[in-house]
Every structure is written in structure tokens, then in C-alpha cells.
Short mmCIF file of C-alpha atoms in Angstrom, two decimals:
data_model
loop_
_atom_site.label_atom_id
_atom_site.label_comp_id
_atom_site.label_asym_id
_atom_site.label_seq_id
_atom_site.Cartn_x
_atom_site.Cartn_y
_atom_site.Cartn_z
CA UNK A 1259 122.88 96.41 132.10
CA UNK A 1260 121.50 99.87 132.72
CA UNK A 1261 121.72 101.65 136.55
CA UNK A 1262 118.51 102.44 136.79
CA UNK A 1263 119.43 104.34 140.45
CA UNK A 1264 121.70 106.88 138.14
CA UNK A 1265 118.41 107.93 137.33
CA UNK A 1266 116.28 107.19 139.25
CA UNK A 1267 116.14 109.69 143.19
CA UNK A 1268 116.31 107.32 145.93
CA UNK A 1269 114.52 109.70 148.82
CA UNK A 1270 114.87 109.45 152.66
CA UNK A 1271 111.63 110.63 154.38
CA UNK A 1272 112.31 113.47 157.21
CA UNK A 1273 109.47 112.49 159.65
CA UNK A 1274 111.62 111.32 162.47
CA UNK A 1275 113.52 115.26 162.13
CA UNK A 1276 111.71 117.49 164.13
CA UNK A 1277 113.99 120.54 163.48
CA UNK A 1278 114.98 122.52 160.08
CA UNK A 1279 118.57 121.78 161.27
CA UNK A 1280 117.89 118.58 161.43
CA UNK A 1281 116.79 118.12 157.94
CA UNK A 1282 119.55 120.27 156.56
CA UNK A 1283 122.14 117.51 158.19
CA UNK A 1284 119.33 114.77 156.68
CA UNK A 1285 120.11 116.66 153.14
CA UNK A 1286 123.72 116.90 153.99
CA UNK A 1287 124.13 113.10 154.86
CA UNK A 1288 122.22 111.60 152.27
CA UNK A 1289 121.63 114.32 149.76
CA UNK A 1290 117.75 113.66 148.76
CA UNK A 1291 115.00 113.70 151.06
CA UNK A 1292 111.45 114.85 151.59
CA UNK A 1293 110.57 117.75 153.97
CA UNK A 1294 107.43 116.35 155.76
CA UNK A 1295 105.82 119.98 156.84
CA UNK A 1296 103.21 118.61 159.12
CA UNK A 1297 105.70 119.05 162.01
CA UNK A 1298 108.16 121.41 160.72
CA UNK A 1299 106.62 125.15 160.71
CA UNK A 1300 108.06 127.23 157.98
CA UNK A 1301 107.34 130.86 159.46
CA UNK A 1302 111.29 131.74 158.75
CA UNK A 1303 113.25 135.35 158.01
CA UNK A 1304 114.14 136.40 154.55
CA UNK A 1305 117.81 135.41 155.55
CA UNK A 1306 117.45 132.10 157.09
CA UNK A 1307 115.84 131.56 153.98
CA UNK A 1308 118.32 132.30 151.94
CA UNK A 1309 120.86 129.91 154.08
CA UNK A 1310 118.33 126.67 154.14
CA UNK A 1311 118.24 127.48 149.87
CA UNK A 1312 121.75 128.21 149.49
CA UNK A 1313 122.09 124.86 151.42
CA UNK A 1314 120.13 122.47 149.60
CA UNK A 1315 121.89 123.54 146.45
CA UNK A 1316 125.11 122.55 147.81
CA UNK A 1317 124.06 119.67 149.22
CA UNK A 1318 121.45 117.57 147.49
CA UNK A 1319 117.63 118.34 146.35
CA UNK A 1320 114.49 118.66 148.18
CA UNK A 1321 110.81 117.65 147.77
CA UNK A 1322 108.15 118.59 150.24
CA UNK A 1323 105.12 116.70 151.79
CA UNK A 1324 102.14 119.74 152.25
CA UNK A 1325 100.60 119.49 155.81
CA UNK A 1326 97.93 117.25 156.33
CA UNK A 1327 95.43 116.32 159.06
CA UNK A 1328 93.96 119.80 160.44
CA UNK A 1329 94.48 121.06 156.51
CA UNK A 1330 92.32 119.19 154.09
CA UNK A 1331 90.44 121.32 151.05
CA UNK A 1332 88.00 118.36 150.48
CA UNK A 1333 86.05 118.71 153.60
CA UNK A 1334 82.75 120.71 153.08
CA UNK A 1335 83.37 123.43 156.11
CA UNK A 1336 84.02 127.43 155.05
CA UNK A 1337 86.54 128.02 157.61
CA UNK A 1338 88.85 124.48 156.87
CA UNK A 1339 88.79 125.63 153.41
CA UNK A 1340 89.76 128.70 153.79
CA UNK A 1341 92.30 128.57 155.37
CA UNK A 1342 93.76 124.96 154.43
CA UNK A 1343 93.80 126.67 150.80
CA UNK A 1344 95.24 129.83 152.35
CA UNK A 1345 97.92 128.21 154.58
CA UNK A 1346 98.62 125.94 151.11
CA UNK A 1347 99.04 129.27 149.17
CA UNK A 1348 101.56 130.63 151.65
CA UNK A 1349 103.95 126.86 151.32
CA UNK A 1350 103.84 127.18 147.83
CA UNK A 1351 105.33 130.54 147.93
CA UNK A 1352 108.03 129.57 150.50
CA UNK A 1353 108.90 126.45 148.36
CA UNK A 1354 109.53 129.20 145.45
CA UNK A 1355 111.87 130.95 147.74
CA UNK A 1356 114.09 127.88 147.89
CA UNK A 1357 114.53 127.07 144.38
CA UNK A 1358 112.61 123.84 144.33
CA UNK A 1359 108.95 122.69 142.49
CA UNK A 1360 107.77 119.23 144.31
CA UNK A 1361 104.78 119.17 146.49
CA UNK A 1362 103.17 116.10 148.15
CA UNK A 1363 99.12 116.68 148.94
CA UNK A 1364 96.24 114.90 150.78
CA UNK A 1365 93.05 115.95 150.55
CA UNK A 1366 89.76 114.03 151.16
CA UNK A 1367 90.72 112.29 154.10
CA UNK A 1368 89.20 114.86 156.70
CA UNK A 1369 85.68 114.49 158.46
CA UNK A 1370 83.25 116.63 156.66
CA UNK A 1371 84.93 115.85 152.91
CA UNK A 1372 82.86 115.14 149.90
CA UNK A 1373 83.96 115.00 146.28
CA UNK A 1374 83.12 118.11 144.69
CA UNK A 1375 84.11 120.84 146.96
CA UNK A 1376 87.42 118.51 146.32
CA UNK A 1377 87.87 118.26 143.01
CA UNK A 1378 86.71 122.63 143.34
CA UNK A 1379 89.59 122.66 145.70
CA UNK A 1380 91.62 121.51 143.58
CA UNK A 1381 90.91 123.00 140.56
CA UNK A 1382 91.35 126.59 142.46
CA UNK A 1383 94.96 124.89 143.72
CA UNK A 1384 96.78 124.10 141.24
CA UNK A 1385 97.10 126.97 138.85
CA UNK A 1386 98.38 129.05 142.45
CA UNK A 1387 101.01 125.91 142.75
CA UNK A 1388 101.74 126.34 138.62
CA UNK A 1389 101.91 130.37 139.11
CA UNK A 1390 104.73 129.44 142.29
CA UNK A 1391 106.92 127.03 139.94
CA UNK A 1392 105.34 124.27 142.27
CA UNK A 1393 104.41 120.56 140.78
CA UNK A 1394 101.02 119.88 142.55
CA UNK A 1395 101.22 115.84 142.80
CA UNK A 1396 97.76 113.80 144.69
CA UNK A 1397 98.94 111.45 147.15
CA UNK A 1398 96.15 107.56 146.50
CA UNK A 1399 95.44 106.67 150.25
CA UNK A 1400 94.31 104.27 152.24
CA UNK A 1401 90.39 106.07 153.83
CA UNK A 1402 88.74 108.72 152.27
CA UNK A 1403 88.08 110.37 149.14
CA UNK A 1404 92.40 109.57 147.41
CA UNK A 1405 90.98 105.74 148.35
CA UNK A 1406 88.78 105.66 145.54
CA UNK A 1407 89.99 104.89 142.06
CA UNK A 1408 86.86 106.96 140.34
CA UNK A 1409 87.90 109.98 142.58
CA UNK A 1410 91.62 109.83 141.54
CA UNK A 1411 91.08 109.41 137.54
CA UNK A 1412 88.61 112.45 137.59
CA UNK A 1413 91.64 114.29 139.72
CA UNK A 1414 94.30 113.24 137.17
CA UNK A 1415 91.98 114.89 134.57
CA UNK A 1416 93.31 118.28 136.01
CA UNK A 1417 95.83 120.08 133.80
CA UNK A 1418 98.49 120.70 135.79
CA UNK A 1419 97.69 117.76 138.59
CA UNK A 1420 100.13 114.97 139.36
CA UNK A 1421 100.32 112.13 141.17
CA UNK A 1422 101.73 110.64 143.85
CA UNK A 1423 101.50 107.15 144.43
CA UNK A 1424 102.35 105.18 147.89
CA UNK A 1425 102.99 101.99 147.06
CA UNK A 1426 102.12 101.45 150.08
CA UNK A 1427 98.57 102.37 150.42
CA UNK A 1428 97.24 100.98 146.95
CA UNK A 1429 99.08 97.63 147.79
CA UNK A 1430 96.87 98.05 150.89
CA UNK A 1431 93.99 98.97 148.08
CA UNK A 1432 94.72 95.90 145.68
CA UNK A 1433 95.22 93.36 148.31
CA UNK A 1434 91.22 94.21 149.63
CA UNK A 1435 89.23 95.27 146.62
CA UNK A 1436 91.73 92.53 143.52
CA UNK A 1437 93.96 93.41 140.84
CA UNK A 1438 91.28 95.93 139.32
CA UNK A 1439 93.43 98.65 141.55
CA UNK A 1440 96.31 97.64 139.66
CA UNK A 1441 94.80 97.78 136.34
CA UNK A 1442 93.13 102.12 137.72
CA UNK A 1443 96.68 102.90 138.70
CA UNK A 1444 97.87 101.83 135.39
CA UNK A 1445 95.52 103.33 133.15
CA UNK A 1446 96.83 106.32 134.38
CA UNK A 1447 100.65 106.24 135.18
CA UNK A 1448 101.77 108.48 133.12
CA UNK A 1449 100.23 111.04 135.35
CA UNK A 1450 103.21 109.74 138.32
CA UNK A 1451 105.36 112.05 139.15
CA UNK A 1452 106.49 110.86 142.62
CA UNK A 1453 106.42 107.94 144.95
CA UNK A 1454 106.52 106.79 148.44
CA UNK A 1455 108.01 103.85 148.46
CA UNK A 1456 107.33 100.55 151.24
CA UNK A 1457 105.34 97.17 151.89
CA UNK A 1458 102.50 97.79 153.45
CA UNK A 1459 100.95 100.09 155.02
CA UNK A 1460 99.66 97.42 158.72
CA UNK A 1461 96.41 97.92 160.54
CA UNK A 1462 98.42 100.15 163.27
CA UNK A 1463 98.97 102.77 160.71
CA UNK A 1464 102.68 101.50 160.41
CA UNK A 1465 104.38 101.97 157.08
CA UNK A 1466 106.15 98.42 157.22
CA UNK A 1467 109.31 97.95 155.13
CA UNK A 1468 110.64 96.09 152.31
CA UNK A 1469 112.18 92.88 152.93
CA UNK A 1470 114.54 91.09 150.66
CA UNK A 1471 111.55 88.48 150.00
CA UNK A 1472 108.92 91.05 149.47
CA UNK A 1473 110.72 93.31 147.40
CA UNK A 1474 110.90 90.70 144.47
CA UNK A 1475 107.28 89.60 144.49
CA UNK A 1476 106.18 93.54 144.29
CA UNK A 1477 103.90 94.52 141.66
CA UNK A 1478 104.44 98.31 142.14
CA UNK A 1479 107.85 98.70 141.63
CA UNK A 1480 107.84 97.12 138.08
CA UNK A 1481 105.22 99.90 137.09
CA UNK A 1482 107.03 102.14 138.54
CA UNK A 1483 109.73 102.24 136.83
CA UNK A 1484 107.24 102.46 132.92
CA UNK A 1485 106.86 105.23 134.27
CA UNK A 1486 108.27 109.24 134.56
CA UNK A 1487 108.18 108.65 138.17
CA UNK A 1488 112.35 109.32 138.67
CA UNK A 1489 111.62 109.84 143.01
CA UNK A 1490 111.36 107.62 145.47
CA UNK A 1491 110.41 108.26 149.06
CA UNK A 1492 111.22 105.93 151.40
CA UNK A 1493 107.97 107.25 153.57
CA UNK A 1494 108.95 105.04 156.34
CA UNK A 1495 109.13 105.92 160.34
CA UNK A 1496 112.09 105.40 161.67
CA UNK A 1497 115.42 106.23 160.45
CA UNK A 1498 116.99 102.96 160.48
CA UNK A 1499 114.48 101.08 158.11
CA UNK A 1500 115.01 104.01 156.04
CA UNK A 1501 118.26 103.40 155.56
CA UNK A 1502 118.46 99.73 154.67
CA UNK A 1503 115.29 99.79 152.45
CA UNK A 1504 117.29 102.72 150.59
CA UNK A 1505 120.13 100.05 150.08
CA UNK A 1506 117.61 97.04 149.30
CA UNK A 1507 115.59 99.77 146.53
CA UNK A 1508 119.21 100.22 145.19
CA UNK A 1509 119.84 96.70 145.18
CA UNK A 1510 116.75 96.28 142.93
CA UNK A 1511 116.94 98.96 140.53
CA UNK A 1512 120.29 97.97 140.01
CA UNK A 1513 119.58 94.17 138.53
CA UNK A 1514 116.33 95.59 136.52
#
């Protein structure tokens, strides 16, 4: 039996961390981490950046979740759009300086977003990401433009843009809208480069972890195993839940 965990990186999420040293401690402890930049300012000296780069290289592998909320390229407001674009470009430069390459983006969930503005923003942003060696992944969301499969499919037509499949988000959509959501994702599965893995998001926006029973019937994990996605982030709200789910997912993969 092939051991899938040897080729799939089961990573933790840095959301409980508030400072860079906390993130680095998590990298040292666990190896693979998705660094949530939404709560961490990324204004560092050249010396500090070199230290972070060398530390990550020695101890593991890191991918990034770009800031969201105040930052959204889908918003049809010139100030918000321009500030978001410029901030993302600065972060791409920082990611490049760390010798890393994958970043996840939210788009179209803020008030005032519209489809054409979002598509324009992505078409402008992707070439900048590529210039810095960054592979940009658009995350599937529950609300807003990125919960619309037609919009997601239009985005995936942009050369150089990839998909971050959030299994908890698409599971909520599947339960609300039916299996057509699964079929839509399956039709673009070759674009899936990155994944956030957990059971579903509840009405209070809590990410609910798998149980030993629910993981057996989840439809998204088998789909992910047919893709080129080799990174599963345990995007949960508490470190203990992440640790437990990581073990559960690794055991699941070993049995496949």
C-alpha cells in the first residue's frame, strides 16, 4: 500500500499565532505551516528577513494566506482597490525574498464587490505574482463572488492562477445547493494546488474539525487525491484541534 502522507504535506495553520516568533516556533515543531498574514504585519528589516528565510529553510516549508477583510481587489472603489493591489504586490516581494512561492487569496467577499472588477484585479495581479515567482491560489468561499461556481470557473481561465479548495466552505455550498457544486469543482480539479481541510464551517463561522466518523464519508478528500494538490492545511481555530485533525488526516491517507 502506498503511503500518501509521504507525498502530501499535512500542514498546520498559524491563526493562533500573533507574532513572527510564534510562527517560527510552529514551523520548528511541525515543519509545514500556512502563515496567516491577516494578523501579522510584514514590515521587517533585511537582516530579520534573512533570519526568517534561513530558519524556514532549515526547519520546514511555509505557504501564505494573504490578508483579507480590509483588502479586496473585487471592490469597486478606487482607493480600496489600489491599496489592496499595492499591498499584495509588496507581500509578493517579501515572499520572494523568503525563497517561497505559494499564496492564497480571498476576493469578492467585501461589500461593494463586483465580478468584472474582481476579474480585472486578478488579471492585473497574477502577472505580478508570477514575476516574483509566486503561485497565486484563489480560495473558494461561502459568501460573495468566490462562492459562485460560475465566477470561480471564469477565474480559473486566467493563465497562472490556481485554486485553493477549502473543503469546509464547499461542503456548506454542497449541502445548500446540491451535488452540482461537487461537479463544478471536479471539472476544474486540475487547477487545485492548495487545500484547506476540515469538515465544514458552521453558522457562527467556526471551522468544525473532522471526527473519526465524518472523515470516512467526506466527499472532498477522495477528490483531492485525484488532483496535483500535495498540501493540506488544517485550517482550524484552535491548536489542539489542528493537532488532533492532522493525526486523523494522516491516518486516513495511510489507509488509501
